[in-house]
Amino acid sequence: VFDSYDLDKNGRMSFPEFQKSLDSMDMQQVLSQLEIDPSQAPILFQLLDKDQEGSISAKDFVIGCARLKGPAKALDLAVLMYESDNQRAEILGKVNELQNRLGRVLKTQDPSSPTCASHATPLRKAPIREDDVATEASCLEAVLVPSGSIGLEEV
């Protein structure tokens, strides 16, 4: 089924090729056997295209569909996991950006390296990891906001 819809015969199926394949009885039968709803084609393609190149290989298709086999609940869970991973990466990127900006602000106010009052350690220079977010927030708040003043959640 896959090879017959790889119209340019490059061993990969683009999204337009994938959409066209959904009109065929062959593909509808394959998806039906796997208990995958064809109306979820756009998100299904995104999930199968792990490397985000805009195309999928036959291997991507077979392995991905087998992993998603089952009622819509399995596909819905995969969608949530995909979106969660993207949001986590976006949030960590923004936290790192904020950390860099705050570091530059602190350097202009005081040439010495500020320390976290509660942990007595220098502020981090390396990118922040997911498990460090709460600790870093409290450290930055201790350095930037004097006691009895506003908290970071109010900024």
PDB file of C-alpha atoms in Angstrom:
ATOM      1  CA  VAL A   1       0.000   0.000   0.000  1.00  0.00           C
ATOM      2  CA  PHE A   2       2.763   2.441   0.986  1.00  0.00           C
ATOM      3  CA  ASP A   3       4.764   2.065  -2.241  1.00  0.00           C
ATOM      4  CA  SER A   4       1.744   2.634  -4.477  1.00  0.00           C
ATOM      5  CA  TYR A   5       1.213   6.111  -2.937  1.00  0.00           C
ATOM      6  CA  ASP A   6       4.854   7.154  -2.911  1.00  0.00           C
ATOM      7  CA  LEU A   7       4.211   9.026  -6.155  1.00  0.00           C
ATOM      8  CA  ASP A   8       7.743  10.356  -6.674  1.00  0.00           C
ATOM      9  CA  LYS A   9       9.232   6.938  -5.750  1.00  0.00           C
ATOM     10  CA  ASN A  10      11.756   8.397  -3.293  1.00  0.00           C
ATOM     11  CA  GLY A  11      10.984   5.857  -0.559  1.00  0.00           C
ATOM     12  CA  ARG A  12       9.130   8.453   1.508  1.00  0.00           C
ATOM     13  CA  MET A  13       5.541   9.653   1.542  1.00  0.00           C
ATOM     14  CA  SER A  14       4.925  13.394   1.792  1.00  0.00           C
ATOM     15  CA  PHE A  15       1.825  14.755   3.507  1.00  0.00           C
ATOM     16  CA  PRO A  16       0.059  15.436   0.169  1.00  0.00           C
ATOM     17  CA  GLU A  17       0.839  11.857  -0.917  1.00  0.00           C
ATOM     18  CA  PHE A  18      -0.396  10.607   2.462  1.00  0.00           C
ATOM     19  CA  GLN A  19      -3.641  12.586   2.150  1.00  0.00           C
ATOM     20  CA  LYS A  20      -4.206  11.224  -1.343  1.00  0.00           C
ATOM     21  CA  SER A  21      -3.666   7.670  -0.068  1.00  0.00           C
ATOM     22  CA  LEU A  22      -6.469   8.157   2.467  1.00  0.00           C
ATOM     23  CA  ASP A  23      -8.971   8.248  -0.409  1.00  0.00           C
ATOM     24  CA  SER A  24      -8.062   4.694  -1.389  1.00  0.00           C
ATOM     25  CA  MET A  25      -9.908   1.668  -0.140  1.00  0.00           C
ATOM     26  CA  ASP A  26      -6.549  -0.031   0.515  1.00  0.00           C
ATOM     27  CA  MET A  27      -5.396   2.623   2.974  1.00  0.00           C
ATOM     28  CA  GLN A  28      -8.819   2.894   4.596  1.00  0.00           C
ATOM     29  CA  GLN A  29      -8.774  -0.864   5.113  1.00  0.00           C
ATOM     30  CA  VAL A  30      -5.271  -0.758   6.642  1.00  0.00           C
ATOM     31  CA  LEU A  31      -6.277   2.034   9.032  1.00  0.00           C
ATOM     32  CA  SER A  32      -9.525   0.254   9.856  1.00  0.00           C
ATOM     33  CA  GLN A  33      -7.653  -2.948  10.729  1.00  0.00           C
ATOM     34  CA  LEU A  34      -5.373  -0.919  12.985  1.00  0.00           C
ATOM     35  CA  GLU A  35      -8.434   0.789  14.514  1.00  0.00           C
ATOM     36  CA  ILE A  36      -7.127   4.228  13.500  1.00  0.00           C
ATOM     37  CA  ASP A  37      -9.642   6.893  12.508  1.00  0.00           C
ATOM     38  CA  PRO A  38      -8.782   8.352   9.049  1.00  0.00           C
ATOM     39  CA  SER A  39     -10.266  11.720  10.077  1.00  0.00           C
ATOM     40  CA  GLN A  40      -7.222  12.136  12.319  1.00  0.00           C
ATOM     41  CA  ALA A  41      -4.890  12.096   9.277  1.00  0.00           C
ATOM     42  CA  PRO A  42      -3.091  15.422   9.877  1.00  0.00           C
ATOM     43  CA  ILE A  43      -2.148  14.600  13.462  1.00  0.00           C
ATOM     44  CA  LEU A  44      -1.442  10.979  12.548  1.00  0.00           C
ATOM     45  CA  PHE A  45       1.040  12.162   9.930  1.00  0.00           C
ATOM     46  CA  GLN A  46       2.707  14.509  12.457  1.00  0.00           C
ATOM     47  CA  LEU A  47       3.071  11.658  14.918  1.00  0.00           C
ATOM     48  CA  LEU A  48       4.542   9.354  12.273  1.00  0.00           C
ATOM     49  CA  ASP A  49       6.941  12.064  11.044  1.00  0.00           C
ATOM     50  CA  LYS A  50       9.150  11.939  14.155  1.00  0.00           C
ATOM     51  CA  ASP A  51      12.083  13.745  12.498  1.00  0.00           C
ATOM     52  CA  GLN A  52       9.736  16.515  11.254  1.00  0.00           C
ATOM     53  CA  GLU A  53      11.083  16.374   7.693  1.00  0.00           C
ATOM     54  CA  GLY A  54       7.607  16.555   6.154  1.00  0.00           C
ATOM     55  CA  SER A  55       7.656  12.968   4.932  1.00  0.00           C
ATOM     56  CA  ILE A  56       7.542   9.456   6.342  1.00  0.00           C
ATOM     57  CA  SER A  57       9.251   6.244   5.334  1.00  0.00           C
ATOM     58  CA  ALA A  58       7.508   2.888   5.046  1.00  0.00           C
ATOM     59  CA  LYS A  59       9.258   1.898   8.278  1.00  0.00           C
ATOM     60  CA  ASP A  60       7.967   5.056  10.042  1.00  0.00           C
ATOM     61  CA  PHE A  61       4.476   4.208   8.823  1.00  0.00           C
ATOM     62  CA  VAL A  62       4.466   0.562   9.878  1.00  0.00           C
ATOM     63  CA  ILE A  63       6.094   1.069  13.281  1.00  0.00           C
ATOM     64  CA  GLY A  64       4.083   4.209  14.038  1.00  0.00           C
ATOM     65  CA  CYS A  65       0.736   2.687  13.088  1.00  0.00           C
ATOM     66  CA  ALA A  66       1.463  -0.466  15.069  1.00  0.00           C
ATOM     67  CA  ARG A  67       2.313   1.657  18.104  1.00  0.00           C
ATOM     68  CA  LEU A  68      -0.915   3.621  17.701  1.00  0.00           C
ATOM     69  CA  LYS A  69      -3.089   0.583  17.101  1.00  0.00           C
ATOM     70  CA  GLY A  70      -6.267   0.676  19.074  1.00  0.00           C
ATOM     71  CA  PRO A  71      -9.260   2.905  19.583  1.00  0.00           C
ATOM     72  CA  ALA A  72      -9.075   6.679  19.486  1.00  0.00           C
ATOM     73  CA  LYS A  73      -7.889   6.691  23.098  1.00  0.00           C
ATOM     74  CA  ALA A  74      -4.438   5.461  22.033  1.00  0.00           C
ATOM     75  CA  LEU A  75      -4.173   8.151  19.355  1.00  0.00           C
ATOM     76  CA  ASP A  76      -5.423  10.815  21.749  1.00  0.00           C
ATOM     77  CA  LEU A  77      -2.786   9.818  24.295  1.00  0.00           C
ATOM     78  CA  ALA A  78      -0.063   9.973  21.644  1.00  0.00           C
ATOM     79  CA  VAL A  79      -1.270  13.444  20.626  1.00  0.00           C
ATOM     80  CA  LEU A  80      -1.115  14.627  24.233  1.00  0.00           C
ATOM     81  CA  MET A  81       2.392  13.239  24.670  1.00  0.00           C
ATOM     82  CA  TYR A  82       3.540  14.931  21.445  1.00  0.00           C
ATOM     83  CA  GLU A  83       2.051  18.283  22.431  1.00  0.00           C
ATOM     84  CA  SER A  84       3.403  17.983  25.965  1.00  0.00           C
ATOM     85  CA  ASP A  85       6.946  17.365  24.706  1.00  0.00           C
ATOM     86  CA  ASN A  86       6.735  20.390  22.409  1.00  0.00           C
ATOM     87  CA  GLN A  87       5.380  22.627  25.172  1.00  0.00           C
ATOM     88  CA  ARG A  88       8.013  21.466  27.659  1.00  0.00           C
ATOM     89  CA  ALA A  89      10.785  22.286  25.183  1.00  0.00           C
ATOM     90  CA  GLU A  90       9.239  25.694  24.505  1.00  0.00           C
ATOM     91  CA  ILE A  91       8.897  26.494  28.216  1.00  0.00           C
ATOM     92  CA  LEU A  92      12.461  25.457  29.002  1.00  0.00           C
ATOM     93  CA  GLY A  93      13.666  27.622  26.120  1.00  0.00           C
ATOM     94  CA  LYS A  94      11.795  30.610  27.534  1.00  0.00           C
ATOM     95  CA  VAL A  95      13.125  29.935  31.050  1.00  0.00           C
ATOM     96  CA  ASN A  96      16.676  29.860  29.666  1.00  0.00           C
ATOM     97  CA  GLU A  97      16.039  33.085  27.766  1.00  0.00           C
ATOM     98  CA  LEU A  98      14.706  34.735  30.932  1.00  0.00           C
ATOM     99  CA  GLN A  99      17.675  33.439  32.897  1.00  0.00           C
ATOM    100  CA  ASN A 100      20.080  34.973  30.363  1.00  0.00           C
ATOM    101  CA  ARG A 101      18.258  38.324  30.393  1.00  0.00           C
ATOM    102  CA  LEU A 102      18.197  38.456  34.186  1.00  0.00           C
ATOM    103  CA  GLY A 103      21.886  37.618  34.268  1.00  0.00           C
ATOM    104  CA  ARG A 104      22.626  40.560  31.969  1.00  0.00           C
ATOM    105  CA  VAL A 105      20.526  42.874  34.153  1.00  0.00           C
ATOM    106  CA  LEU A 106      22.352  41.741  37.276  1.00  0.00           C
ATOM    107  CA  LYS A 107      25.740  42.312  35.643  1.00  0.00           C
ATOM    108  CA  THR A 108      24.834  45.933  34.884  1.00  0.00           C
ATOM    109  CA  GLN A 109      23.753  46.550  38.483  1.00  0.00           C
ATOM    110  CA  ASP A 110      26.551  44.819  40.355  1.00  0.00           C
ATOM    111  CA  PRO A 111      29.824  43.592  38.846  1.00  0.00           C
ATOM    112  CA  SER A 112      30.209  40.847  41.473  1.00  0.00           C
ATOM    113  CA  SER A 113      28.469  37.516  40.914  1.00  0.00           C
ATOM    114  CA  PRO A 114      25.167  37.483  42.842  1.00  0.00           C
ATOM    115  CA  THR A 115      24.391  34.571  45.086  1.00  0.00           C
ATOM    116  CA  CYS A 116      21.186  32.886  46.063  1.00  0.00           C
ATOM    117  CA  ALA A 117      20.448  33.847  49.657  1.00  0.00           C
ATOM    118  CA  SER A 118      18.720  30.580  50.504  1.00  0.00           C
ATOM    119  CA  HIS A 119      21.279  28.299  48.846  1.00  0.00           C
ATOM    120  CA  ALA A 120      24.450  30.448  49.076  1.00  0.00           C
ATOM    121  CA  THR A 121      25.481  29.417  45.560  1.00  0.00           C
ATOM    122  CA  PRO A 122      26.253  31.521  42.491  1.00  0.00           C
ATOM    123  CA  LEU A 123      23.492  31.893  39.933  1.00  0.00           C
ATOM    124  CA  ARG A 124      23.766  29.345  37.135  1.00  0.00           C
ATOM    125  CA  LYS A 125      25.472  30.199  33.874  1.00  0.00           C
ATOM    126  CA  ALA A 126      24.562  26.909  32.122  1.00  0.00           C
ATOM    127  CA  PRO A 127      21.157  26.318  30.493  1.00  0.00           C
ATOM    128  CA  ILE A 128      18.536  25.293  32.985  1.00  0.00           C
ATOM    129  CA  ARG A 129      17.188  21.738  33.013  1.00  0.00           C
ATOM    130  CA  GLU A 130      13.591  20.768  33.663  1.00  0.00           C
ATOM    131  CA  ASP A 131      14.264  19.520  37.198  1.00  0.00           C
ATOM    132  CA  ASP A 132      16.048  22.777  38.144  1.00  0.00           C
ATOM    133  CA  VAL A 133      13.160  25.162  37.364  1.00  0.00           C
ATOM    134  CA  ALA A 134      11.744  25.460  40.920  1.00  0.00           C
ATOM    135  CA  THR A 135      15.171  25.820  42.545  1.00  0.00           C
ATOM    136  CA  GLU A 136      16.301  28.420  40.021  1.00  0.00           C
ATOM    137  CA  ALA A 137      13.078  30.406  40.437  1.00  0.00           C
ATOM    138  CA  SER A 138      13.545  30.636  44.202  1.00  0.00           C
ATOM    139  CA  CYS A 139      17.221  31.571  43.779  1.00  0.00           C
ATOM    140  CA  LEU A 140      16.434  34.298  41.245  1.00  0.00           C
ATOM    141  CA  GLU A 141      13.639  35.610  43.435  1.00  0.00           C
ATOM    142  CA  ALA A 142      15.976  35.771  46.462  1.00  0.00           C
ATOM    143  CA  VAL A 143      18.561  37.737  44.489  1.00  0.00           C
ATOM    144  CA  LEU A 144      16.239  40.069  42.599  1.00  0.00           C
ATOM    145  CA  VAL A 145      13.466  40.744  45.124  1.00  0.00           C
ATOM    146  CA  PRO A 146      14.308  42.081  48.591  1.00  0.00           C
ATOM    147  CA  SER A 147      12.538  40.529  51.608  1.00  0.00           C
ATOM    148  CA  GLY A 148       8.963  41.667  52.044  1.00  0.00           C
ATOM    149  CA  SER A 149       8.747  42.877  48.466  1.00  0.00           C
ATOM    150  CA  ILE A 150       6.757  41.423  45.567  1.00  0.00           C
ATOM    151  CA  GLY A 151       7.297  37.845  44.400  1.00  0.00           C
ATOM    152  CA  LEU A 152       8.126  36.597  40.905  1.00  0.00           C
ATOM    153  CA  GLU A 153       4.535  35.473  40.367  1.00  0.00           C
ATOM    154  CA  GLU A 154       3.503  39.136  40.605  1.00  0.00           C
ATOM    155  CA  VAL A 155       6.127  40.423  38.145  1.00  0.00           C
TER     156      VAL A 155
END
